[in-house]
Amino acid sequence: MKKIYLFATIFAILTGLAVYNFASKLEKHTADGEITAVAAAKDIPENTQITSDMLKLVPIQKEAAGKAAVDISKVTGKITRYPLVSGEYIIPDKLGDKTGGSNSQLSYTLEQGQRAISLGVDDITGISGYIKKGDHVDVLASYLKNSIQTTAILVQNAKVIALSTANAEEGTKGYKSVTLAVSTSDSLKIDYALTYGKIMLVLRAPLDSSNVSETTFTP
């Protein structure tokens, strides 16, 4: 029993010395102008969502850190825009996220199973320029069915993920196309309606997630 206590005491002393030594080195690094930066712990392919086990903290001189990330928690969950090699410092500009920020590709904002599709609109079909990114809309289509004019709700509660002003007339505040996140089957319906009918967007209230059961109208 005395030997067990002795070994435990020695182990505790060694552990304390190790912690003290690590703290001393860290303090010295800080005093010498070093900080810890986030680096890749292994090769990380492009378009990969980063997890904490892919990262490590390494010492780096402050003047050499540049734009390197210094907080692992602010890197995890982001998506690599380019391949990263093991040991490479993580630069936030090389990462994107699902918020659709300036560093993000549009594809990052899509959920699993979603597709992005763009619809050309004018002042009437595009709700007079009142649609904003992040809004939700219903997609209506008018077409001939058995020689009878019919209007149907093709898609309900689709999220607007982008607005394009590339073709808008100079000086206007509107947009000429709206990009929606929809399912694959809904994208087929929209494409068919764009080809053989007319499309109209209907803006939804921010908290309205309800769907109507009556989706077709025939006069």
Coordinates of C-alpha atoms in Angstrom, one line a residue:
M1 CA 0.0 0.0 0.0
K2 CA 2.9 2.4 0.8
K3 CA 4.3 1.7 -2.6
I4 CA 1.0 2.7 -4.3
Y5 CA 1.0 6.0 -2.4
L6 CA 4.6 6.5 -3.3
F7 CA 4.0 5.9 -7.0
A8 CA 0.9 8.2 -6.9
T9 CA 2.9 10.9 -5.3
I10 CA 5.7 10.6 -7.8
F11 CA 3.1 10.6 -10.7
A12 CA 1.5 13.7 -9.3
I13 CA 4.8 15.5 -9.0
L14 CA 5.8 14.6 -12.6
T15 CA 2.4 15.7 -13.9
G16 CA 2.8 19.0 -12.1
L17 CA 6.3 19.5 -13.5
A18 CA 5.0 18.8 -17.0
V19 CA 2.2 21.3 -16.7
Y20 CA 4.6 23.9 -15.3
N21 CA 7.0 23.3 -18.1
F22 CA 4.3 23.6 -20.8
A23 CA 3.0 26.8 -19.2
S24 CA 6.5 28.2 -19.0
K25 CA 7.1 27.4 -22.7
L26 CA 3.8 29.0 -23.6
E27 CA 4.6 32.1 -21.6
K28 CA 8.0 32.3 -23.2
H29 CA 6.5 32.0 -26.7
T30 CA 4.1 34.8 -25.9
A31 CA 6.9 36.9 -24.5
D32 CA 9.0 36.2 -27.7
G33 CA 6.2 37.4 -29.9
E34 CA 4.6 34.1 -30.7
I35 CA 0.9 33.2 -30.8
T36 CA -1.0 30.0 -31.6
A37 CA -2.7 29.8 -35.0
V38 CA -5.1 27.2 -36.5
A39 CA -3.6 24.8 -39.0
A40 CA -4.8 21.7 -40.8
A41 CA -4.0 18.5 -38.9
K42 CA -4.2 16.6 -42.2
D43 CA -5.0 17.1 -45.8
I44 CA -8.5 18.5 -46.2
P45 CA -10.2 18.3 -49.7
E46 CA -12.1 21.1 -51.3
N47 CA -15.8 21.5 -50.4
T48 CA -15.4 19.7 -47.1
Q49 CA -17.1 20.8 -43.9
I50 CA -14.4 21.2 -41.2
T51 CA -14.5 19.4 -37.9
S52 CA -12.3 20.0 -34.9
D53 CA -10.3 16.7 -35.4
M54 CA -9.1 18.2 -38.8
L55 CA -7.4 21.1 -37.0
K56 CA -4.5 21.8 -34.6
L57 CA -3.0 24.8 -32.9
V58 CA 0.6 25.6 -33.8
P59 CA 2.9 28.4 -32.6
I60 CA 3.6 31.2 -35.1
Q61 CA 5.3 34.6 -34.9
K62 CA 2.8 37.4 -34.6
E63 CA 4.2 39.3 -37.5
A64 CA 4.0 36.2 -39.7
A65 CA 0.5 35.3 -38.7
G66 CA -1.2 37.7 -41.2
K67 CA -4.8 36.5 -41.7
A68 CA -4.3 33.1 -40.1
A69 CA -7.2 32.1 -37.9
V70 CA -6.3 31.8 -34.1
D71 CA -9.6 30.3 -32.8
I72 CA -10.5 26.8 -33.7
S73 CA -14.2 27.3 -32.7
K74 CA -14.5 30.0 -35.5
V75 CA -13.2 27.6 -38.1
T76 CA -15.1 24.4 -37.3
G77 CA -18.3 24.0 -39.3
K78 CA -17.0 26.1 -42.2
I79 CA -16.5 24.7 -45.7
T80 CA -13.2 24.6 -47.6
R81 CA -13.3 26.6 -50.8
Y82 CA -9.9 25.1 -51.8
P83 CA -7.9 22.0 -50.8
L84 CA -5.8 22.4 -47.7
V85 CA -2.6 20.4 -47.0
S86 CA -1.5 19.1 -43.6
G87 CA 0.2 21.8 -41.6
E88 CA -1.2 24.7 -43.7
Y89 CA -2.3 27.7 -41.7
I90 CA -6.1 28.2 -42.0
I91 CA -6.9 31.5 -43.7
P92 CA -10.6 32.5 -43.3
D93 CA -10.7 33.8 -46.9
K94 CA -10.2 30.1 -48.0
L95 CA -13.4 29.1 -46.2
G96 CA -17.1 29.6 -46.8
D97 CA -20.2 28.9 -44.8
K98 CA -23.9 28.2 -45.2
T99 CA -24.9 31.8 -44.3
G100 CA -24.2 32.9 -47.9
G101 CA -21.6 35.6 -46.8
S102 CA -19.1 37.2 -49.1
N103 CA -16.7 34.2 -48.9
S104 CA -19.5 31.6 -49.6
Q105 CA -20.5 30.0 -52.8
L106 CA -24.2 29.8 -53.6
S107 CA -24.1 26.0 -53.4
Y108 CA -23.0 26.2 -49.7
T109 CA -26.4 27.6 -48.8
L110 CA -28.3 24.6 -50.2
E111 CA -29.5 21.9 -47.8
Q112 CA -29.1 18.2 -48.6
G113 CA -31.5 17.3 -51.4
Q114 CA -32.1 20.9 -52.5
R115 CA -31.4 22.4 -55.9
A116 CA -31.1 26.0 -57.0
I117 CA -33.1 27.2 -59.9
S118 CA -33.4 30.8 -61.4
L119 CA -36.6 32.3 -62.8
G120 CA -36.7 35.4 -65.0
V121 CA -39.1 38.0 -63.6
D122 CA -40.5 41.4 -64.3
D123 CA -42.2 44.0 -62.1
I124 CA -45.4 42.0 -62.0
T125 CA -44.2 38.4 -61.8
G126 CA -41.4 39.5 -59.4
I127 CA -43.6 41.4 -57.0
S128 CA -42.4 44.9 -58.0
G129 CA -39.0 44.5 -56.5
Y130 CA -40.1 43.8 -53.0
I131 CA -38.6 40.3 -52.7
K132 CA -35.4 40.1 -50.6
K133 CA -32.9 37.4 -50.2
G134 CA -34.0 35.1 -47.4
D135 CA -37.8 35.6 -48.2
H136 CA -40.1 32.7 -48.9
V137 CA -42.4 32.6 -51.9
D138 CA -45.0 30.4 -53.6
V139 CA -44.6 29.7 -57.3
L140 CA -47.8 29.9 -59.4
A141 CA -48.0 28.7 -63.0
S142 CA -50.7 29.4 -65.6
Y143 CA -51.0 27.0 -68.6
L144 CA -53.4 25.2 -70.8
K145 CA -54.7 21.9 -69.5
N146 CA -56.9 19.9 -71.9
S147 CA -57.5 23.2 -73.8
I148 CA -58.7 24.9 -70.5
Q149 CA -56.7 27.8 -69.0
T150 CA -55.5 26.6 -65.6
T151 CA -53.6 28.2 -62.7
A152 CA -51.8 26.0 -60.2
I153 CA -49.5 26.4 -57.2
L154 CA -46.4 24.5 -58.3
V155 CA -44.2 25.1 -55.3
Q156 CA -45.0 26.4 -51.8
N157 CA -42.7 28.0 -49.3
A158 CA -39.6 28.1 -51.5
K159 CA -36.6 30.1 -50.0
V160 CA -35.1 32.9 -52.1
I161 CA -31.3 32.4 -52.0
A162 CA -30.2 35.0 -54.6
L163 CA -31.4 37.9 -56.7
S164 CA -29.7 39.0 -59.9
T165 CA -29.5 42.6 -61.1
A166 CA -27.1 41.7 -63.9
N167 CA -29.6 42.4 -66.6
A168 CA -31.6 45.1 -64.8
E169 CA -31.9 48.5 -66.5
E170 CA -29.4 51.1 -65.3
G171 CA -30.8 53.2 -62.5
T172 CA -33.5 50.8 -61.4
K173 CA -33.6 49.1 -58.0
G174 CA -35.2 45.9 -59.2
Y175 CA -33.9 42.5 -60.2
K176 CA -34.4 40.5 -63.4
S177 CA -34.1 37.0 -61.9
V178 CA -34.9 35.2 -58.6
T179 CA -33.0 32.1 -57.5
L180 CA -34.9 29.6 -55.3
A181 CA -33.9 26.6 -53.3
V182 CA -36.3 23.7 -54.2
S183 CA -36.4 19.9 -54.3
T184 CA -35.5 18.1 -57.5
S185 CA -39.1 17.3 -58.3
D186 CA -40.1 20.9 -57.8
S187 CA -37.3 22.1 -60.1
L188 CA -38.8 19.9 -62.9
K189 CA -42.3 21.4 -62.4
I190 CA -40.8 25.0 -62.6
D191 CA -38.8 24.2 -65.7
Y192 CA -41.9 22.7 -67.4
A193 CA -44.0 25.8 -66.5
L194 CA -41.2 28.2 -67.7
T195 CA -41.2 26.3 -71.0
Y196 CA -45.0 25.8 -71.6
G197 CA -46.7 28.4 -69.4
K198 CA -46.3 31.5 -67.3
I199 CA -44.8 31.9 -63.9
M200 CA -45.9 34.2 -61.1
L201 CA -44.2 34.5 -57.6
V202 CA -46.3 35.1 -54.5
L203 CA -44.6 36.5 -51.4
R204 CA -45.2 34.9 -48.1
A205 CA -45.2 36.4 -44.6
P206 CA -42.0 35.7 -42.6
L207 CA -43.6 33.4 -40.1
D208 CA -46.1 31.7 -42.4
S209 CA -45.0 28.1 -43.0
S210 CA -48.5 26.7 -43.8
N211 CA -49.3 25.0 -47.1
V212 CA -52.7 25.1 -48.8
S213 CA -54.4 21.9 -50.0
E214 CA -56.2 23.5 -52.9
T215 CA -53.4 24.0 -55.5
T216 CA -55.3 24.2 -58.8
F217 CA -57.8 26.7 -60.1
T218 CA -59.8 26.3 -63.3
P219 CA -62.4 29.0 -64.2

